[in-house]
XYZ file of C-alpha atoms in Angstrom:
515
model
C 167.594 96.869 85.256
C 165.545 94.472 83.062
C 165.872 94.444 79.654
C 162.919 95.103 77.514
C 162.350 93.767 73.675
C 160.717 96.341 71.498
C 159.449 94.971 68.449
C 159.256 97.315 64.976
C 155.403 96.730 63.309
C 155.772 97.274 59.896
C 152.788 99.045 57.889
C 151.133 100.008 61.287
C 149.366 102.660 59.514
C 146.623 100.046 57.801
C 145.387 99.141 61.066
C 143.637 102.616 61.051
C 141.303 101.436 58.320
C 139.310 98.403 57.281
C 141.531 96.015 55.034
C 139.603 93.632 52.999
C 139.855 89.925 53.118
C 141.731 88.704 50.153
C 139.507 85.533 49.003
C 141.205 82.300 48.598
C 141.795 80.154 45.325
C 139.233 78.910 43.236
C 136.166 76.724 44.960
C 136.799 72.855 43.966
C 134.846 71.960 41.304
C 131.212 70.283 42.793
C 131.167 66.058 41.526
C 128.176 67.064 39.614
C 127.159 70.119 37.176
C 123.809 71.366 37.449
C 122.083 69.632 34.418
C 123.484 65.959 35.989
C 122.337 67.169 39.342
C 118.800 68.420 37.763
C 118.317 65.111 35.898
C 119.532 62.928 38.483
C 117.027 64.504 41.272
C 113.913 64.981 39.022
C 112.673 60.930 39.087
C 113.501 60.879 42.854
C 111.681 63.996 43.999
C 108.641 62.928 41.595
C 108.348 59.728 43.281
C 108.650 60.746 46.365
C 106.205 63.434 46.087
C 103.433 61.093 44.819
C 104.345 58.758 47.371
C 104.063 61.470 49.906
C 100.484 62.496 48.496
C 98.810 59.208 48.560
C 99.574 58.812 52.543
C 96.353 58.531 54.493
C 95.364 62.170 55.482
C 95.148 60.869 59.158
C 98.753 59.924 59.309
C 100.109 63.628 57.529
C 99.941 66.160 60.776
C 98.331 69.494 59.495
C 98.728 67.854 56.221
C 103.066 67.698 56.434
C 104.958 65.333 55.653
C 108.524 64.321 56.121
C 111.423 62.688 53.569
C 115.079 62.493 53.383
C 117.855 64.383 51.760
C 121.352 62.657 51.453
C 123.906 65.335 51.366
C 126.924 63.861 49.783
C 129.979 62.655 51.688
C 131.816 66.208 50.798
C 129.493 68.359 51.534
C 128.556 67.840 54.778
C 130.302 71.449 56.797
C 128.117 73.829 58.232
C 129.296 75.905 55.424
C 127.434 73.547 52.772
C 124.435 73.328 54.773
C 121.469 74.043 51.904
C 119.116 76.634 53.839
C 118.596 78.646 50.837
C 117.343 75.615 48.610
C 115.183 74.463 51.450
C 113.210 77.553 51.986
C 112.809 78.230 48.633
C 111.430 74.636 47.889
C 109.326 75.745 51.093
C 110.718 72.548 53.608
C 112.254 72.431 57.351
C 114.582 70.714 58.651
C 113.339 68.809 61.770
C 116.560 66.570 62.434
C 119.560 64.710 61.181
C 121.851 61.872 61.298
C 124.911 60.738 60.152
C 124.676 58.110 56.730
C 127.340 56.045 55.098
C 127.271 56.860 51.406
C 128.503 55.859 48.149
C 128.390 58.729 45.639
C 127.763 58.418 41.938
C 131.187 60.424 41.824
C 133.606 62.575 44.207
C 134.995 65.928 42.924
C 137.586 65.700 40.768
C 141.392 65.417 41.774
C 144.492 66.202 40.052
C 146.036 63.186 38.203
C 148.443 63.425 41.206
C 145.920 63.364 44.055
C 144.250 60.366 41.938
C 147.687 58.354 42.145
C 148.338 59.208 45.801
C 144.913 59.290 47.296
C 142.229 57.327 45.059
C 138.500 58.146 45.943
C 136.965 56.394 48.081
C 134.112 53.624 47.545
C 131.906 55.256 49.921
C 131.847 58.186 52.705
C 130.571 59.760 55.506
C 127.212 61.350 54.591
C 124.355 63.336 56.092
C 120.687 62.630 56.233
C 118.648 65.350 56.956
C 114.782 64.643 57.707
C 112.475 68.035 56.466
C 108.886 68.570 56.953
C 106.793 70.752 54.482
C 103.025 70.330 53.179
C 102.287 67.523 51.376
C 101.525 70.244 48.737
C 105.267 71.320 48.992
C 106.817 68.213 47.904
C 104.190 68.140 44.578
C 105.346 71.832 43.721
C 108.740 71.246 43.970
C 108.721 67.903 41.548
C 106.240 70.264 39.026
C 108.701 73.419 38.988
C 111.945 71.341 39.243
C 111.858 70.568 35.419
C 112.168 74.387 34.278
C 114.937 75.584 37.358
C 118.138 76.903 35.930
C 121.307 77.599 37.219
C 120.296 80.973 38.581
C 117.086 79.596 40.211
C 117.312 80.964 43.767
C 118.694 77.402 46.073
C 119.594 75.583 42.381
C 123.390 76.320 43.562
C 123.032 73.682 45.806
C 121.763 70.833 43.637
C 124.894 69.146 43.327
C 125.247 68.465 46.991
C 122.393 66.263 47.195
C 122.690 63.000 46.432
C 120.127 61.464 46.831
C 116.003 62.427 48.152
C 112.936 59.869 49.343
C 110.354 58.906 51.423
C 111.582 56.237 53.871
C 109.250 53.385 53.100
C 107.151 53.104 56.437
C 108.532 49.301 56.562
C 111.505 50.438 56.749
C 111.169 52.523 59.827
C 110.261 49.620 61.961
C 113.808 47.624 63.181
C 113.842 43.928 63.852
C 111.660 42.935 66.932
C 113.694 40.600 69.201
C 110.256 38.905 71.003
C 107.556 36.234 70.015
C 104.853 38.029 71.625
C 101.736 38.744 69.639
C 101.889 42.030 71.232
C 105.239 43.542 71.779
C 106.275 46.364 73.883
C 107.620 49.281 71.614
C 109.496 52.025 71.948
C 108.266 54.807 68.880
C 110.524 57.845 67.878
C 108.780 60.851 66.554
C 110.178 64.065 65.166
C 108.180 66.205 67.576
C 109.395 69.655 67.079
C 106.207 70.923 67.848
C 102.953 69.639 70.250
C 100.756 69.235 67.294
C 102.715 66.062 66.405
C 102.220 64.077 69.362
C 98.229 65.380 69.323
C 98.154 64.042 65.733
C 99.599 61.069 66.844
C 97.085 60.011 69.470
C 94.454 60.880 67.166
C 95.735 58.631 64.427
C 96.552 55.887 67.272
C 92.885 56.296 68.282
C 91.852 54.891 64.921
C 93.245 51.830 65.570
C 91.992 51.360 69.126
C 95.538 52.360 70.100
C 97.027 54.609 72.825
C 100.296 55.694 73.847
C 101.730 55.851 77.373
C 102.067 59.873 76.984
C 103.480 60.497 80.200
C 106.314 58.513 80.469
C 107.515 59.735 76.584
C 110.530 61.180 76.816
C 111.974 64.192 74.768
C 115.644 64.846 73.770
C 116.081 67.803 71.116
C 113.483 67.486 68.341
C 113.361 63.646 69.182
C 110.150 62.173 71.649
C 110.537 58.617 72.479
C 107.387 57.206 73.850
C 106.498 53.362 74.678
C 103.435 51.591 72.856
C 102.131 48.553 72.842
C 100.735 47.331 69.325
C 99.775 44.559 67.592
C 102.209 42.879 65.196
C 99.515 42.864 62.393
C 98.992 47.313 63.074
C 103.138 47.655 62.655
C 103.007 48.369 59.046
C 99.771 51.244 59.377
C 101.733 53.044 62.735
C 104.982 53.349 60.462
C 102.676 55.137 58.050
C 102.557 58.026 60.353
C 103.934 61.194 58.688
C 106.538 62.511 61.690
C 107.517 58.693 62.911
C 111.086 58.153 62.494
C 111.840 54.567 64.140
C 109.880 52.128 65.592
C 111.724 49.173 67.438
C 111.398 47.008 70.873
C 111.190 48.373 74.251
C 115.176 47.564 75.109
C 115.630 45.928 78.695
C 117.851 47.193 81.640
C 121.279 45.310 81.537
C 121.622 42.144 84.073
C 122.650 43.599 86.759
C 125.464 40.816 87.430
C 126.207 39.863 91.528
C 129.341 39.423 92.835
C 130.701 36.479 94.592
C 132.200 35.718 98.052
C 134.319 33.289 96.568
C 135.618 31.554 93.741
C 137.064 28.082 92.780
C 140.728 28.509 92.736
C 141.071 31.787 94.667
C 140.261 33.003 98.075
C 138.878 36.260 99.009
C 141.409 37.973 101.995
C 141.133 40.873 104.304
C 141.133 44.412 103.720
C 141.160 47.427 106.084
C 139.485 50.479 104.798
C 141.282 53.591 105.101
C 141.445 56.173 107.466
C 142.207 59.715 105.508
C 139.207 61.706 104.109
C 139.093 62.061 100.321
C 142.078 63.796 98.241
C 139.980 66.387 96.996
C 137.152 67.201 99.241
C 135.468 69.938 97.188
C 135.516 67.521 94.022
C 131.070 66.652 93.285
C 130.881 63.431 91.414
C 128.086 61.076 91.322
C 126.613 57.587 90.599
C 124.010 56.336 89.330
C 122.837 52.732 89.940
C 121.043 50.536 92.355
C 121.853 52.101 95.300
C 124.220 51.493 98.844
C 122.555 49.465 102.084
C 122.839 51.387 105.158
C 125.801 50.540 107.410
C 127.787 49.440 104.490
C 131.289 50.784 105.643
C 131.661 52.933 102.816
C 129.818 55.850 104.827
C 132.691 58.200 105.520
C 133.019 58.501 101.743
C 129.650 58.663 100.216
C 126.210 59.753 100.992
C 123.601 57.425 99.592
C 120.402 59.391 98.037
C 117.190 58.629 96.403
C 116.383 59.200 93.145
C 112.660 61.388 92.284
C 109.904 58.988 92.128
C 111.601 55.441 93.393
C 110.201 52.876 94.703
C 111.731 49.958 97.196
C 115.489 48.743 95.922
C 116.430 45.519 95.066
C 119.012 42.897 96.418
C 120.418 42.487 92.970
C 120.999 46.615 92.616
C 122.331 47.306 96.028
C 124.867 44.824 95.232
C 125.887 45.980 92.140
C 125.514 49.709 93.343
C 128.166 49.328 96.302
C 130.064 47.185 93.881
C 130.859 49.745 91.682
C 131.196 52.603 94.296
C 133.942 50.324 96.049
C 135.298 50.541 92.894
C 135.016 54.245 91.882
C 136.590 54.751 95.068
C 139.535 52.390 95.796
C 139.723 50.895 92.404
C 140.776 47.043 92.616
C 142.182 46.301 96.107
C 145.416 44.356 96.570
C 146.084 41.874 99.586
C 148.581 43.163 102.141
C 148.295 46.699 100.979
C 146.542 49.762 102.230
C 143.412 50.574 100.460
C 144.283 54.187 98.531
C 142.638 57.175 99.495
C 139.595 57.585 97.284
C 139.573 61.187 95.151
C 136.440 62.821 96.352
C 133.744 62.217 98.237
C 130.738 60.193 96.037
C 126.900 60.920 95.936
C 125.450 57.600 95.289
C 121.964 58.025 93.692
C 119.860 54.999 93.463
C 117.954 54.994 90.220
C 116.690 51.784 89.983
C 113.967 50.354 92.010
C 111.826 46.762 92.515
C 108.686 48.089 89.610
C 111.852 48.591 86.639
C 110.730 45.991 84.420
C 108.087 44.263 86.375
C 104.889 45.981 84.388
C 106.152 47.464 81.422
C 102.646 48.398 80.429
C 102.302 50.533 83.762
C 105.059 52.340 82.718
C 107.612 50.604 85.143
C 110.772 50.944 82.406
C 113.460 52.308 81.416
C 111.493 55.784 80.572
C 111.238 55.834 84.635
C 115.143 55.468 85.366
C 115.680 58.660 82.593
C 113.993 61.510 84.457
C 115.882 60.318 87.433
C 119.070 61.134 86.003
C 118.377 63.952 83.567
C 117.061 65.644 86.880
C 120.168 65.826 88.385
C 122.484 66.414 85.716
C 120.331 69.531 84.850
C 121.281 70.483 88.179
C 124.971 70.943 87.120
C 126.138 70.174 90.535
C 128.839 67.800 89.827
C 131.625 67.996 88.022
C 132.358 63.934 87.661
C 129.476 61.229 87.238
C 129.332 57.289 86.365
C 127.004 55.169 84.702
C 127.487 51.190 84.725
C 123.935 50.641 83.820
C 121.264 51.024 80.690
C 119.705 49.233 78.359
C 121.055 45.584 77.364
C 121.556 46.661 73.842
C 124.049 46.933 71.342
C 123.992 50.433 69.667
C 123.411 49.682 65.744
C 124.704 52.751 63.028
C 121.250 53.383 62.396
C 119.106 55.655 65.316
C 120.275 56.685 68.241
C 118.397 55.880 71.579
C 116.933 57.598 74.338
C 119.832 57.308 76.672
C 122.129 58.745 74.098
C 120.311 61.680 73.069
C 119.209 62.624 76.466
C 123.407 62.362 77.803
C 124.860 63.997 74.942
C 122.265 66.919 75.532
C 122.874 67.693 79.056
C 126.832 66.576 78.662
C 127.329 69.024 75.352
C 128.053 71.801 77.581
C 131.338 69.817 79.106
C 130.511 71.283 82.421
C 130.578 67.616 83.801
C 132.702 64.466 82.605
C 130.300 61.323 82.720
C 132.103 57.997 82.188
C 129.710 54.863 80.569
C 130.207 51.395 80.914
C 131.163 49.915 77.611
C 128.742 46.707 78.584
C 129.672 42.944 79.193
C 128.434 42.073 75.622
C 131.683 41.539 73.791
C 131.746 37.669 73.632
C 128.282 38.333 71.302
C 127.611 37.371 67.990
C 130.259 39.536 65.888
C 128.217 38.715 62.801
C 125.162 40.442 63.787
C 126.346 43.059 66.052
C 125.950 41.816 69.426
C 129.340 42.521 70.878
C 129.407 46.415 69.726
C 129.097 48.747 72.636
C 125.993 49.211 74.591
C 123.686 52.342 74.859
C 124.350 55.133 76.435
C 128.338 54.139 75.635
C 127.861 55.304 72.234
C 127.282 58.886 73.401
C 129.817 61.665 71.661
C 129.829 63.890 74.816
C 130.647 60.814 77.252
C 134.078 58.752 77.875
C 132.837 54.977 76.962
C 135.361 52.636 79.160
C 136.005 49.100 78.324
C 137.599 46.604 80.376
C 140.944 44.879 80.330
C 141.878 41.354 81.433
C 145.213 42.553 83.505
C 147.442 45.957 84.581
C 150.396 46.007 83.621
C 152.309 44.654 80.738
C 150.610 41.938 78.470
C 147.275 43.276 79.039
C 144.500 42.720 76.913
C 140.703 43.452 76.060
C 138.713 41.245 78.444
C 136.945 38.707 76.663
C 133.694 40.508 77.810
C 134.194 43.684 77.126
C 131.921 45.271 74.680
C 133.791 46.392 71.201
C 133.546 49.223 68.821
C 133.072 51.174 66.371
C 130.801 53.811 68.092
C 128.164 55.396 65.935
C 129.412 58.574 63.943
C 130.657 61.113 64.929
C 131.947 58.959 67.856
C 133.731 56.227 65.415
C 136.484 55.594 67.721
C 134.875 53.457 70.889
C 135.713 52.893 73.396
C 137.360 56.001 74.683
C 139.346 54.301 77.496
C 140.381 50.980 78.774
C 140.221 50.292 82.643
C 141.489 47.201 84.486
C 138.204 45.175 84.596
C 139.723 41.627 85.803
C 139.120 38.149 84.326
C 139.553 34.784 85.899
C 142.962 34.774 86.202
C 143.012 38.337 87.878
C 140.298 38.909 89.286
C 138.788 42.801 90.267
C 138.614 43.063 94.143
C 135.938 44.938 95.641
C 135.141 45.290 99.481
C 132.402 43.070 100.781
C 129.426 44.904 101.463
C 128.147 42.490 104.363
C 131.363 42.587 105.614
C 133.385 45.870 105.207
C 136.535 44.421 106.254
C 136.864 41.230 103.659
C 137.189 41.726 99.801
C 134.934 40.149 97.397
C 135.378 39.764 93.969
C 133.311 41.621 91.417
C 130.771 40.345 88.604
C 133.348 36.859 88.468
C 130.054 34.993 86.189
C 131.592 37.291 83.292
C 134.887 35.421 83.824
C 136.152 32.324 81.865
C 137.227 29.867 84.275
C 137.525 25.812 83.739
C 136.495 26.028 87.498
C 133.037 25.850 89.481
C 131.608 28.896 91.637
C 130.840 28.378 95.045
C-alpha cells in the first residue's frame, strides 16, 4: 500500500474571503522634488514649444508635431510609464528607444549603499517620441508655471529628465557617398496614413517624390527610400513625423569560396546516405539560392522567393555554401559526413536587379517582403540569415531589418540565427567592426565566428564584435567554428558534390597567394 503525505493548512478558513494585499515599505524617494523638477522643465518645454511653432506649416501633419521626453535612467518600468501626465498635457506617444543618460542626480542611497555601490555617471534611459498639436506643446509651456503638486500628471515630473525638439540636423546621420544626389533611406513615425500623405505633399514642394511602394513598415516605424539633393537635406529633416534620415545601406559582399588555397589542398568527401535526424523539423534559409543538380537534393528543396528575378553566380555560391554548412557543419577528411538535423527549405531571396537600379527600386526594400512573407507564415520552426545590409549597427536607430525580425520573431514561435558579419577587422574607432544589421535584433541569436574548435580557440579576426544595441547589450549571442587560414571551414563543392571546398578563405589571413 502506498503511503500518502497529508499536509495540515493552517488558517484555511481566510481563503473563504478576500484578504487584502498588505502594501510594501515606503516608495524610494524620486532624485528630484517637484519644485526642482518644475523649474528644471519650464526653460526646456518653452523652447521647445516655440521651436515647435515656428516649423513651416507644410512640414507639421494636421498641424502635430513631435519632440522627445528623456525618462531618467530609474524610471524606465512599465510601472513608471507617465500616461497620466501625457494625456493631460494632451500628447501621444508614437514610439521609443533606448538612450544613454547622465542624470542631474540618482535617488538617494543610504550612506551604506553610497560606500558599497556609488551612483553611476550615467544610465540606461528612455526616449519616448509624442505627437500632439503644435497648439499642445504652447499650452503646456503657458500652464506649466502655475501646476502644483496635485496637478493631475505633476506626480510624474520628476521622472523626466530632460524634453526637446530634435534639431532637424540632427536627424540626418553621416552620408557615406560623394554623390551630389544620394540614395536615402527616410524613417517616419507613421502611426497613421495621414503621415505619409503629408509627406508626399511636403516632398512635392520641393520637386521631390518618394518611392511609396517599396516603403516598408515595421510597428509605428515606415522606412521608405528617396533620392534628394544634398543642398534639400536640411528642409526634408524639417518634416514634423521624420525621425532619421541616413544612406540607402548596401547588401553585404557576398564573398565566393575557393577550390583551393596556397598551402592546403581540398580532398574528397562522400555525402551521406541516412535521411535527416529529425524529419518533421521546418527550418529555412534565406540567401542566394541552390543550382539544380547540386548534390545536396535529398536534403533540401530549393524555392523561389515572391517577386525574384534571375539569380546570380556570386549568390548561388554563397547560398549552397552556407546550406552545406547548416547541414554538415565543417567536413573533416577521412570521416563520414554527419547526418544533417532536418530537412532545409532553401529560399532564394536575392536576385541579378538587387542593387543594380536603386532608383527603380531594385534594393534592399525588395529582399524584405521576401522574407517577412514567409516568416508570417509561421511554418518553420528554425531559420538562417547570413546576409543584409553591409552595415555596422550604431546605438542610435534601429534599421529596417531589425525592426521587421524582431516583430515577426517576438512571438518565439521560430528561432532565427543572424550572421554576426565579416566586419570585425574595421575601424574600432569609428564603429566599423560592431555587428552588422539584422544581428543586432533582441528576438534573434547573433553568431560570430571562431578561428578553431577545440581548446585555444579564439574570435576570428573577422568576426564582427559587440556591444549590440540596448536591450540586446550582450552580442553576439553565440560563437560557431567559422575557420581562418590555419583551419580552414570545409564545405562540399557545389560543381562537384563529391570534393570539399573551402568557404569564404578571402576573409582569411594568410602570408600565402590564392589560386
Amino acid at each position: 500500500m502506498s503511503k500518502t503525505t497529508n499536509f495540515l493548512l493552517g488558517n484555511g478558513e481566510k481563503l473563504t474571503r478576500l484578504v487584502p494585499l498588505q502594501k510594501g515599505g515606503r516608495a524610494p524617494r524620486p532624485p528630484y522634488s517637484f519644485a526642482e523638477a518644475k523649474q528644471f522643465l519650464e526653460p526646456q518645454i518653452k523652447k521647445a514649444a516655440l521651436e515647435i511653432a515656428a516649423l513651416p506649416d507644410v512640414a507639421c501633419p494636421r498641424d502635430r508635431a513631435v519632440a522627445v521626453i528623456t525618462l531618467h535612467p530609474q524610471y524606465i518600468a512599465k510601472s513608471y510609464y507617465p500616461d497620466n501626465l501625457l494625456a493631460t498635457v494632451g500628447l501621444q506617444a508614437v514610439g521609443s528607444k533606448p538612450r544613454k543618460v547622465a542624470p542631474r542626480k540618482w535617488r538617494p542611497q543610504t550612506e551604506s549603499a553610497k560606500l558599497k555601490n556609488p551612483p553611476p555617471e550615467e544610465g540606461e534611459g528612455l526616449d519616448i517620441f509624442v505627437a500632439g498639436q503644435k497648439g499642445a506643446f504652447l499650452k503646456w509651456a503657458e500652464a506649466l508655471p502655475s501646476w502644483t503638486e496635485d496637478t493631475q500628471g505633476a506626480d510624474k515630473l520628476f521622472e523626466v529628465e530632460q524634453f526637446l525638439l530634435v534639431p532637424p540636423i540632427d536627424r540626418i546621420r553621416p552620408l557615406q557617398t560623394d554623390e551630389s544626389e544620394p540614395l536615402l533611406e527616410v524613417v517616419l513615425h507613421a502611426h497613421d496614413k495621414f503621415v505619409l500623405d503629408s509627406f508626399e505633399a511636403y516632398l512635392e514642394t520641393m520637386s521631390l517624390k518618394a518611392d511609396m511602394d517599396r516603403r516598408f513598415d515595421a510597428g509605428s516605424l515606415c522606412f521608405l527610400p528617396l533620392r534628394a539633393h544634398r543642398e534639400l537635406l536640411a528642409k526634408i529633416a524639417e518634416f514634423a513625423y521624420l525621425r532619421v534620415m541616413r544612406g540607402m545601406p548596401k547588401l553585404r559582399t557576398l564573398r565566393p569560396f575557393v577550390r583551393s588555397f596556397t598551402g592546403v589542398k581540398s580532398f574528397p568527401c562522400a555525402l551521406p546516405s541516412e535521411p535527416p535526424l529529425d524529419q518533421k523539423l521546418r527550418a529555412v534559409i534565406f540567401d542566394g539560392g541552390i543550382r539544380n543538380k547540386s548534390g545536396l537534393e535529398n536534403w533540401v528543396t530549393a524555392l523561389d522567393g515572391t517577386g525574384v528575378s534571375g539569380a546570380v553566380q556570386e549568390g548561388l555560391d554563397h547560398g549552397f555554401a552556407v546550406t552545406s554548412a547548416a547541414l554538415f557543419g565543417s567536413l573533416v577528411p577521412a570521416a563520414s559526413s554527419p547526418r544533417p538535423f532536418s530537412y532545409i527549405d532553401h529560399i532564394r531571396v536575392l536576385d541579378n536587379l538587387v542593387g543594380s537600379d536603386p532608383d527603380q527600386g531594385h534594393n534592399l526594400y525588395d529582399v524584405l517582403p521576401r522574407i517577412e512573407e514567409v516568416l508570417k507564415s509561421g511554418k518553420y520552426e528554425f531559420a538562417n540569415l547570413s546576409i543584409g545590409p553591409e552595415l555596422p549597427i550604431d546605438d542610435d536607430e534601429v534599421h529596417a531589418w531589425t525592426a521587421m525580425l524582431d516583430q515577426h520573431l517576438s512571438n518565439g514561435k521560430t528561432l532565427t540565427t543572424v550572421a554576426a558579419g565579416n566586419g570585425g577587422d574595421g575601424d574600432k574607432l569609428l564603429g566599423f567592426d560592431r555587428l552588422q544589421v539584422p544581428s543586432d535584433c533582441v528576438n534573434a541569436l547573433a553568431v560570430g565566428a571562431s578561428d578553431r574548435q577545440g581548446k585555444g580557440w579564439r574570435r576570428a579576426y573577422y568576426s564582427s564584435v559587440g556591444p549590440g544595441r540596448s536591450p540586446g547589450m550582450v552580442k553576439p549571442d553565440i560563437l560557431s567554428f567559422g575557420g581562418d587560414a590555419g583551419a580552414p571551414f570545409w564545405v562540399f563543392d557545389g560543381n562537384k558534390p563529391t570534393q570539399s571546398a573551402m568557404l569564404a578563405p578571402d576573409r582569411y589571413k594568410s602570408s600565402g597567394k590564392q589560386d
